[in-house]
């Protein structure tokens, strides 16, 4: 099925207790773009983003004059729909939390909805190919998984465009959803997106975000829990090249008892003006007794001139938890690893490649789709040839 969306160093986090729950954002969540002030770059949630490279997505000057082609390949039993703005499933996972996400929600004309019926266990992944065809476009996708169903969904972004889009994941009670979102845009693309998962009772959500391409990519993965027993695993890897800005801003809202979350993101950077930003916000509200959460970010700087900003934040409003922790570190190659490999006859360049491959290996293995894993490994190899070849 094809659809065209029309024009239309080491950083340690700080445990904060008793701070306002909206301290991370400049305005409360809303569907209305008018409820968000135009950012100027001094706001906490915009201070790392080069606003001039958003091409007007943040201030209302972007004109929807392009499009992205969406093709969905789904196993038998999966329903794929194109719906209007009045569909009741739109916005169900949560409201936009910044002006760009609200602009996207206010501007799309048609949304794509992929539904997996309850108790259905898919043996093949659903593949959603999103290809930019130039210009500016706004989009919206909903992935709905029925109770006790199991599914893997791959969202693959390619091509060139300026895109603001929101994705919602609705995970029914007892269901299991794995989503792999690949940002393999052309070097000139801009992509800003909010991914919001609503996790049902005893449901499991796993997200793997892979970012390689684009001039600027700014993603905002979010998790909220609809009932006790929910689990969320958020993994990510990014390879930030010369001049690229890649920003991942995660927020997990533990507002429900006895839920779990685990976050692990890793990035490698090379080249002048390469800039990666990782913000990991976890909020454990007073009602969320029995919470178990941990978040980790690791960054490997391959060349001079690259910059990383890594900020894990943990806010706890109750002492009745199972566990909570976070960690962040940024560094270069470990000399001991290189020495060990070179002492066994491996040339320096190849030793460096092996270290980086090992750095990313555990996250690539989380994907679980052989052809996609092979493609991403090949992409990493190509990046490494440019950095240490």
Short mmCIF file of C-alpha atoms in Angstrom, two decimals:
data_model
loop_
_atom_site.label_atom_id
_atom_site.label_comp_id
_atom_site.label_asym_id
_atom_site.label_seq_id
_atom_site.Cartn_x
_atom_site.Cartn_y
_atom_site.Cartn_z
CA UNK A 1 0.00 0.00 0.00
CA UNK A 2 1.32 3.44 -0.90
CA UNK A 3 0.17 6.75 0.46
CA UNK A 4 1.48 10.26 -0.07
CA UNK A 5 1.15 12.72 2.77
CA UNK A 6 0.23 15.89 0.93
CA UNK A 7 1.64 19.34 1.42
CA UNK A 8 -0.53 20.44 4.17
CA UNK A 9 33.39 14.32 28.51
CA UNK A 10 31.50 12.58 31.45
CA UNK A 11 28.25 14.17 32.41
CA UNK A 12 26.54 13.17 35.64
CA UNK A 13 22.82 13.69 36.04
CA UNK A 14 21.26 15.21 39.12
CA UNK A 15 18.55 13.60 41.21
CA UNK A 16 15.84 16.17 41.68
CA UNK A 17 13.10 15.84 44.26
CA UNK A 18 9.99 17.96 44.48
CA UNK A 19 10.58 20.00 41.31
CA UNK A 20 7.63 21.03 39.13
CA UNK A 21 6.68 18.20 36.80
CA UNK A 22 6.84 20.52 33.79
CA UNK A 23 10.30 21.92 34.64
CA UNK A 24 11.79 20.39 31.50
CA UNK A 25 9.48 22.09 29.04
CA UNK A 26 8.60 25.67 28.21
CA UNK A 27 4.82 25.12 28.13
CA UNK A 28 2.27 22.44 29.13
CA UNK A 29 1.43 19.81 26.56
CA UNK A 30 -1.24 20.84 24.09
CA UNK A 31 -2.66 20.03 20.66
CA UNK A 32 -2.80 23.75 19.84
CA UNK A 33 0.36 25.33 18.43
CA UNK A 34 -0.76 28.71 19.77
CA UNK A 35 -0.26 27.42 23.32
CA UNK A 36 3.51 27.23 22.75
CA UNK A 37 5.69 30.34 22.60
CA UNK A 38 8.08 30.59 19.68
CA UNK A 39 11.40 29.25 21.01
CA UNK A 40 14.45 31.53 20.97
CA UNK A 41 17.08 28.98 22.03
CA UNK A 42 17.34 30.04 25.67
CA UNK A 43 14.65 27.64 26.85
CA UNK A 44 15.81 24.46 28.58
CA UNK A 45 14.21 22.21 25.99
CA UNK A 46 15.65 24.19 23.04
CA UNK A 47 19.07 25.36 24.25
CA UNK A 48 21.02 22.69 22.34
CA UNK A 49 19.06 22.93 19.09
CA UNK A 50 20.28 25.17 16.23
CA UNK A 51 16.90 26.76 15.53
CA UNK A 52 17.96 28.33 12.24
CA UNK A 53 18.43 24.84 10.80
CA UNK A 54 14.83 23.85 11.52
CA UNK A 55 13.75 25.75 8.38
CA UNK A 56 10.80 27.41 10.06
CA UNK A 57 9.28 24.35 11.69
CA UNK A 58 9.56 26.04 15.09
CA UNK A 59 8.13 29.48 14.32
CA UNK A 60 5.30 28.85 11.87
CA UNK A 61 7.06 30.09 8.75
CA UNK A 62 7.47 26.62 7.22
CA UNK A 63 5.05 26.15 4.33
CA UNK A 64 3.79 22.67 3.51
CA UNK A 65 4.88 22.50 -0.09
CA UNK A 66 6.26 18.95 -0.33
CA UNK A 67 5.47 15.46 0.76
CA UNK A 68 6.68 12.08 1.93
CA UNK A 69 5.63 8.81 0.37
CA UNK A 70 4.53 6.17 2.87
CA UNK A 71 4.47 2.51 1.86
CA UNK A 72 3.27 -0.14 4.30
CA UNK A 73 4.03 -3.83 3.89
CA UNK A 74 2.09 -5.86 6.43
CA UNK A 75 1.41 -9.56 7.10
CA UNK A 76 -2.06 -10.98 6.68
CA UNK A 77 -4.52 -9.86 9.35
CA UNK A 78 -3.01 -6.41 9.86
CA UNK A 79 -5.24 -3.47 8.99
CA UNK A 80 -3.72 -0.44 7.28
CA UNK A 81 -5.88 2.67 7.03
CA UNK A 82 -5.62 6.28 5.93
CA UNK A 83 -7.90 8.33 8.16
CA UNK A 84 -8.98 11.91 8.65
CA UNK A 85 -8.29 14.17 11.57
CA UNK A 86 -11.55 13.17 13.28
CA UNK A 87 -10.48 9.57 13.93
CA UNK A 88 -10.81 8.83 17.67
CA UNK A 89 -7.44 7.05 17.84
CA UNK A 90 -5.47 10.18 16.93
CA UNK A 91 -3.96 11.87 19.97
CA UNK A 92 -4.90 9.01 22.28
CA UNK A 93 -1.32 8.29 23.40
CA UNK A 94 -0.65 11.87 24.49
CA UNK A 95 -0.48 15.51 23.50
CA UNK A 96 2.38 17.30 21.73
CA UNK A 97 4.98 18.63 24.16
CA UNK A 98 6.69 21.30 22.07
CA UNK A 99 5.81 23.76 19.36
CA UNK A 100 7.11 21.68 16.46
CA UNK A 101 5.11 18.62 17.52
CA UNK A 102 2.02 20.81 17.93
CA UNK A 103 2.65 22.31 14.49
CA UNK A 104 2.80 18.84 13.02
CA UNK A 105 -0.42 17.83 14.77
CA UNK A 106 -2.22 20.95 13.61
CA UNK A 107 -1.01 20.69 10.02
CA UNK A 108 -1.38 17.10 8.82
CA UNK A 109 -4.36 16.29 6.61
CA UNK A 110 -4.43 12.49 6.66
CA UNK A 111 -2.96 10.00 9.14
CA UNK A 112 -1.78 6.43 8.68
CA UNK A 113 -3.12 3.87 11.16
CA UNK A 114 -1.72 0.34 11.40
CA UNK A 115 -3.74 -2.02 13.61
CA UNK A 116 -2.92 -5.52 14.85
CA UNK A 117 -5.99 -7.37 16.19
CA UNK A 118 -6.06 -8.70 19.72
CA UNK A 119 -4.37 -12.05 20.40
CA UNK A 120 -2.65 -11.94 16.99
CA UNK A 121 1.02 -12.98 16.97
CA UNK A 122 2.80 -11.79 13.84
CA UNK A 123 5.61 -13.95 12.51
CA UNK A 124 6.83 -11.27 10.09
CA UNK A 125 7.45 -7.57 10.80
CA UNK A 126 5.28 -4.74 9.59
CA UNK A 127 7.48 -2.50 7.45
CA UNK A 128 6.68 1.18 6.98
CA UNK A 129 8.85 2.95 4.40
CA UNK A 130 8.80 6.75 4.69
CA UNK A 131 10.56 8.42 1.77
CA UNK A 132 11.05 12.17 1.53
CA UNK A 133 10.26 13.70 -1.86
CA UNK A 134 11.47 17.22 -1.22
CA UNK A 135 9.91 20.31 0.32
CA UNK A 136 8.21 20.51 3.70
CA UNK A 137 5.63 18.04 4.97
CA UNK A 138 3.73 17.22 8.16
CA UNK A 139 2.63 13.72 9.08
CA UNK A 140 1.02 11.52 11.70
CA UNK A 141 1.13 7.75 12.29
CA UNK A 142 -0.63 5.49 14.79
CA UNK A 143 0.46 1.91 15.57
CA UNK A 144 -2.28 0.11 17.49
CA UNK A 145 -1.63 -3.32 19.04
CA UNK A 146 -4.61 -5.19 20.48
CA UNK A 147 -4.65 -6.98 23.83
CA UNK A 148 -2.25 -9.95 24.05
CA UNK A 149 -1.06 -9.40 20.48
CA UNK A 150 2.64 -9.44 19.50
CA UNK A 151 4.21 -7.46 16.68
CA UNK A 152 7.43 -5.99 15.32
CA UNK A 153 7.22 -2.76 13.33
CA UNK A 154 10.03 -1.17 11.31
CA UNK A 155 9.74 2.51 10.33
CA UNK A 156 12.42 3.35 7.77
CA UNK A 157 13.06 7.01 6.87
CA UNK A 158 14.94 7.79 3.66
CA UNK A 159 15.11 10.51 1.02
CA UNK A 160 15.19 14.27 1.38
CA UNK A 161 12.56 16.51 2.99
CA UNK A 162 11.85 18.84 5.87
CA UNK A 163 9.51 16.78 8.03
CA UNK A 164 7.65 17.31 11.28
CA UNK A 165 5.71 14.22 12.29
CA UNK A 166 4.25 12.50 15.33
CA UNK A 167 4.03 8.76 15.91
CA UNK A 168 1.75 7.14 18.49
CA UNK A 169 2.03 3.61 19.84
CA UNK A 170 -1.08 2.21 21.52
CA UNK A 171 -0.15 -1.06 23.25
CA UNK A 172 -3.06 -3.07 24.61
CA UNK A 173 -3.12 -5.03 27.87
CA UNK A 174 -0.70 -7.94 27.82
CA UNK A 175 0.54 -7.05 24.34
CA UNK A 176 4.14 -6.92 23.12
CA UNK A 177 5.36 -4.36 20.60
CA UNK A 178 8.87 -3.85 19.25
CA UNK A 179 9.45 -0.79 17.07
CA UNK A 180 12.63 -0.07 15.11
CA UNK A 181 12.78 3.50 13.82
CA UNK A 182 15.62 4.10 11.36
CA UNK A 183 16.62 7.64 10.35
CA UNK A 184 18.72 7.09 7.21
CA UNK A 185 17.86 10.38 5.52
CA UNK A 186 19.89 12.13 2.85
CA UNK A 187 22.46 14.58 4.24
CA UNK A 188 20.22 17.59 3.56
CA UNK A 189 17.05 16.38 5.31
CA UNK A 190 15.52 17.81 8.50
CA UNK A 191 13.38 15.60 10.73
CA UNK A 192 11.64 16.58 13.97
CA UNK A 193 9.37 14.03 15.59
CA UNK A 194 7.61 13.04 18.79
CA UNK A 195 7.14 9.32 19.47
CA UNK A 196 4.63 8.61 22.26
CA UNK A 197 3.91 5.14 23.63
CA UNK A 198 0.90 4.39 25.82
CA UNK A 199 1.67 1.07 27.54
CA UNK A 200 -1.24 -1.01 28.80
CA UNK A 201 -1.52 -3.32 31.81
CA UNK A 202 1.27 -5.93 31.86
CA UNK A 203 2.22 -4.87 28.33
CA UNK A 204 5.77 -4.71 26.93
CA UNK A 205 7.14 -2.00 24.66
CA UNK A 206 10.61 -2.06 23.11
CA UNK A 207 11.90 0.79 21.00
CA UNK A 208 15.13 0.78 18.99
CA UNK A 209 15.98 4.17 17.47
CA UNK A 210 18.78 4.24 14.89
CA UNK A 211 19.94 7.61 13.54
CA UNK A 212 22.52 8.02 10.78
CA UNK A 213 21.35 10.54 8.20
CA UNK A 214 19.99 14.05 7.98
CA UNK A 215 21.36 17.53 8.43
CA UNK A 216 19.32 17.86 11.62
CA UNK A 217 17.34 15.15 13.41
CA UNK A 218 15.50 15.94 16.65
CA UNK A 219 13.46 13.10 18.13
CA UNK A 220 11.42 13.05 21.33
CA UNK A 221 10.58 9.46 22.43
CA UNK A 222 8.09 9.39 25.33
CA UNK A 223 6.54 6.63 27.42
CA UNK A 224 3.42 6.80 29.57
CA UNK A 225 1.75 3.93 31.40
CA UNK A 226 -1.97 3.28 31.27
CA UNK A 227 -2.06 0.63 34.01
CA UNK A 228 0.25 -1.29 36.40
CA UNK A 229 2.69 -3.91 35.19
CA UNK A 230 3.89 -2.16 32.06
CA UNK A 231 7.46 -2.51 30.85
CA UNK A 232 9.39 -0.27 28.46
CA UNK A 233 12.85 -0.76 26.97
CA UNK A 234 14.30 2.12 24.96
CA UNK A 235 17.47 1.47 23.00
CA UNK A 236 19.20 3.73 20.54
CA UNK A 237 22.33 4.17 18.49
CA UNK A 238 23.49 7.14 16.48
CA UNK A 239 26.50 7.95 14.31
CA UNK A 240 26.92 11.71 14.03
CA UNK A 241 29.05 12.85 11.13
CA UNK A 242 30.70 16.09 10.04
CA UNK A 243 28.27 18.99 10.45
CA UNK A 244 25.32 16.87 11.55
CA UNK A 245 23.10 17.67 14.53
CA UNK A 246 21.39 14.64 16.07
CA UNK A 247 19.28 15.13 19.18
CA UNK A 248 17.36 12.53 21.16
CA UNK A 249 15.24 13.77 24.07
CA UNK A 250 13.65 10.93 26.04
CA UNK A 251 10.99 11.20 28.72
CA UNK A 252 9.56 8.31 30.73
CA UNK A 253 6.62 9.26 32.93
CA UNK A 254 6.24 6.77 35.76
CA UNK A 255 2.85 7.82 37.08
CA UNK A 256 1.53 4.27 37.62
CA UNK A 257 2.57 1.69 40.26
CA UNK A 258 4.71 -1.38 39.56
CA UNK A 259 6.03 -0.47 36.13
CA UNK A 260 9.54 -0.83 34.76
CA UNK A 261 11.77 1.01 32.29
CA UNK A 262 15.27 0.56 30.95
CA UNK A 263 17.12 2.95 28.63
CA UNK A 264 20.42 2.41 26.80
CA UNK A 265 21.60 4.78 24.05
CA UNK A 266 25.06 4.81 22.45
CA UNK A 267 26.57 7.21 19.95
CA UNK A 268 29.74 7.71 17.94
CA UNK A 269 30.85 11.06 16.52
CA UNK A 270 33.34 12.17 13.92
CA UNK A 271 34.25 15.33 12.03
CA UNK A 272 34.16 19.05 12.60
CA UNK A 273 30.91 20.45 13.99
CA UNK A 274 29.40 17.02 14.58
CA UNK A 275 26.99 17.54 17.48
CA UNK A 276 25.01 14.91 19.36
CA UNK A 277 22.56 15.68 22.15
CA UNK A 278 21.03 13.09 24.46
CA UNK A 279 18.57 14.10 27.18
CA UNK A 280 17.16 11.33 29.35
CA UNK A 281 14.36 12.42 31.67
CA UNK A 282 12.72 9.94 34.04
CA UNK A 283 9.99 11.12 36.40
CA UNK A 284 8.77 8.84 39.19
CA UNK A 285 5.61 10.39 40.54
CA UNK A 286 4.29 9.99 44.10
CA UNK A 287 1.74 7.39 43.02
CA UNK A 288 4.27 5.19 41.20
CA UNK A 289 5.26 2.83 44.01
CA UNK A 290 7.23 -0.24 42.99
CA UNK A 291 8.93 1.47 40.04
CA UNK A 292 12.15 -0.01 38.67
CA UNK A 293 14.09 2.16 36.23
CA UNK A 294 17.59 2.71 34.85
CA UNK A 295 18.99 4.83 32.03
CA UNK A 296 22.41 4.81 30.36
CA UNK A 297 24.11 6.91 27.69
CA UNK A 298 27.59 6.25 26.26
CA UNK A 299 29.37 8.28 23.59
CA UNK A 300 32.56 7.57 21.66
CA UNK A 301 34.35 10.55 20.07
CA UNK A 302 36.37 9.46 17.05
CA UNK A 303 37.90 12.77 15.92
CA UNK A 304 38.62 16.26 17.13
CA UNK A 305 35.92 18.87 16.57
CA UNK A 306 32.96 16.73 17.62
CA UNK A 307 30.76 17.69 20.57
CA UNK A 308 28.42 15.73 22.81
CA UNK A 309 25.88 17.03 25.33
CA UNK A 310 24.56 14.21 27.51
CA UNK A 311 22.17 14.98 30.36
CA UNK A 312 20.42 12.22 32.34
CA UNK A 313 17.79 13.51 34.77
CA UNK A 314 16.02 11.48 37.44
CA UNK A 315 13.20 12.99 39.48
CA UNK A 316 11.78 10.91 42.34
CA UNK A 317 8.67 11.81 44.32
CA UNK A 318 8.29 8.59 46.33
CA UNK A 319 10.71 6.45 48.35
CA UNK A 320 8.73 3.26 47.74
CA UNK A 321 10.58 2.08 44.64
CA UNK A 322 12.42 -1.08 43.59
CA UNK A 323 15.33 0.80 42.07
CA UNK A 324 16.34 3.86 40.09
CA UNK A 325 19.63 4.89 38.54
CA UNK A 326 21.33 6.58 35.65
CA UNK A 327 24.77 6.97 34.07
CA UNK A 328 26.43 8.91 31.28
CA UNK A 329 29.97 8.93 29.89
CA UNK A 330 31.76 10.36 26.88
CA UNK A 331 35.30 9.47 25.83
CA UNK A 332 37.72 8.39 23.13
CA UNK A 333 39.14 4.97 22.32
CA UNK A 334 40.47 3.07 25.31
CA UNK A 335 44.21 2.66 24.84
CA UNK A 336 44.19 -0.69 26.66
CA UNK A 337 41.74 -2.18 24.17
CA UNK A 338 43.75 -0.95 21.22
CA UNK A 339 47.00 -2.21 22.73
CA UNK A 340 45.50 -5.65 23.37
CA UNK A 341 44.41 -6.00 19.74
CA UNK A 342 47.56 -4.53 18.21
CA UNK A 343 49.72 -6.82 20.38
CA UNK A 344 48.05 -9.70 18.56
CA UNK A 345 49.05 -8.46 15.15
CA UNK A 346 45.95 -6.47 14.25
CA UNK A 347 46.75 -3.18 12.47
CA UNK A 348 45.81 0.02 14.29
CA UNK A 349 43.00 1.04 11.90
CA UNK A 350 41.39 -2.38 12.00
CA UNK A 351 41.75 -2.48 15.80
CA UNK A 352 39.86 0.81 16.02
CA UNK A 353 37.09 -0.56 13.82
CA UNK A 354 36.78 -3.63 16.01
CA UNK A 355 36.44 -1.48 19.12
CA UNK A 356 33.62 0.55 17.57
CA UNK A 357 31.85 -2.53 16.27
CA UNK A 358 31.94 -3.98 19.78
CA UNK A 359 30.69 -0.68 21.18
CA UNK A 360 27.52 -0.90 19.07
CA UNK A 361 27.06 -4.68 18.92
CA UNK A 362 24.70 -5.16 21.87
CA UNK A 363 22.31 -2.52 20.56
CA UNK A 364 22.30 -3.81 17.00
CA UNK A 365 21.42 -7.24 18.36
CA UNK A 366 18.31 -5.80 20.01
CA UNK A 367 16.76 -5.35 16.57
CA UNK A 368 16.25 -9.03 15.93
CA UNK A 369 15.67 -8.70 12.17
CA UNK A 370 18.62 -10.22 10.28
CA UNK A 371 18.38 -8.24 7.05
CA UNK A 372 18.01 -4.95 8.89
CA UNK A 373 20.88 -5.77 11.26
CA UNK A 374 23.11 -6.54 8.28
CA UNK A 375 22.19 -3.27 6.61
CA UNK A 376 22.92 -1.23 9.73
CA UNK A 377 26.24 -3.01 10.34
CA UNK A 378 27.19 -2.20 6.75
CA UNK A 379 26.25 1.43 7.37
CA UNK A 380 28.43 1.53 10.49
CA UNK A 381 31.29 -0.02 8.50
CA UNK A 382 30.95 2.69 5.86
CA UNK A 383 31.03 5.41 8.51
CA UNK A 384 34.09 3.83 10.09
CA UNK A 385 35.90 3.72 6.76
CA UNK A 386 35.47 7.48 6.59
CA UNK A 387 36.58 8.06 10.19
CA UNK A 388 39.50 5.69 10.73
CA UNK A 389 40.24 4.40 7.27
#
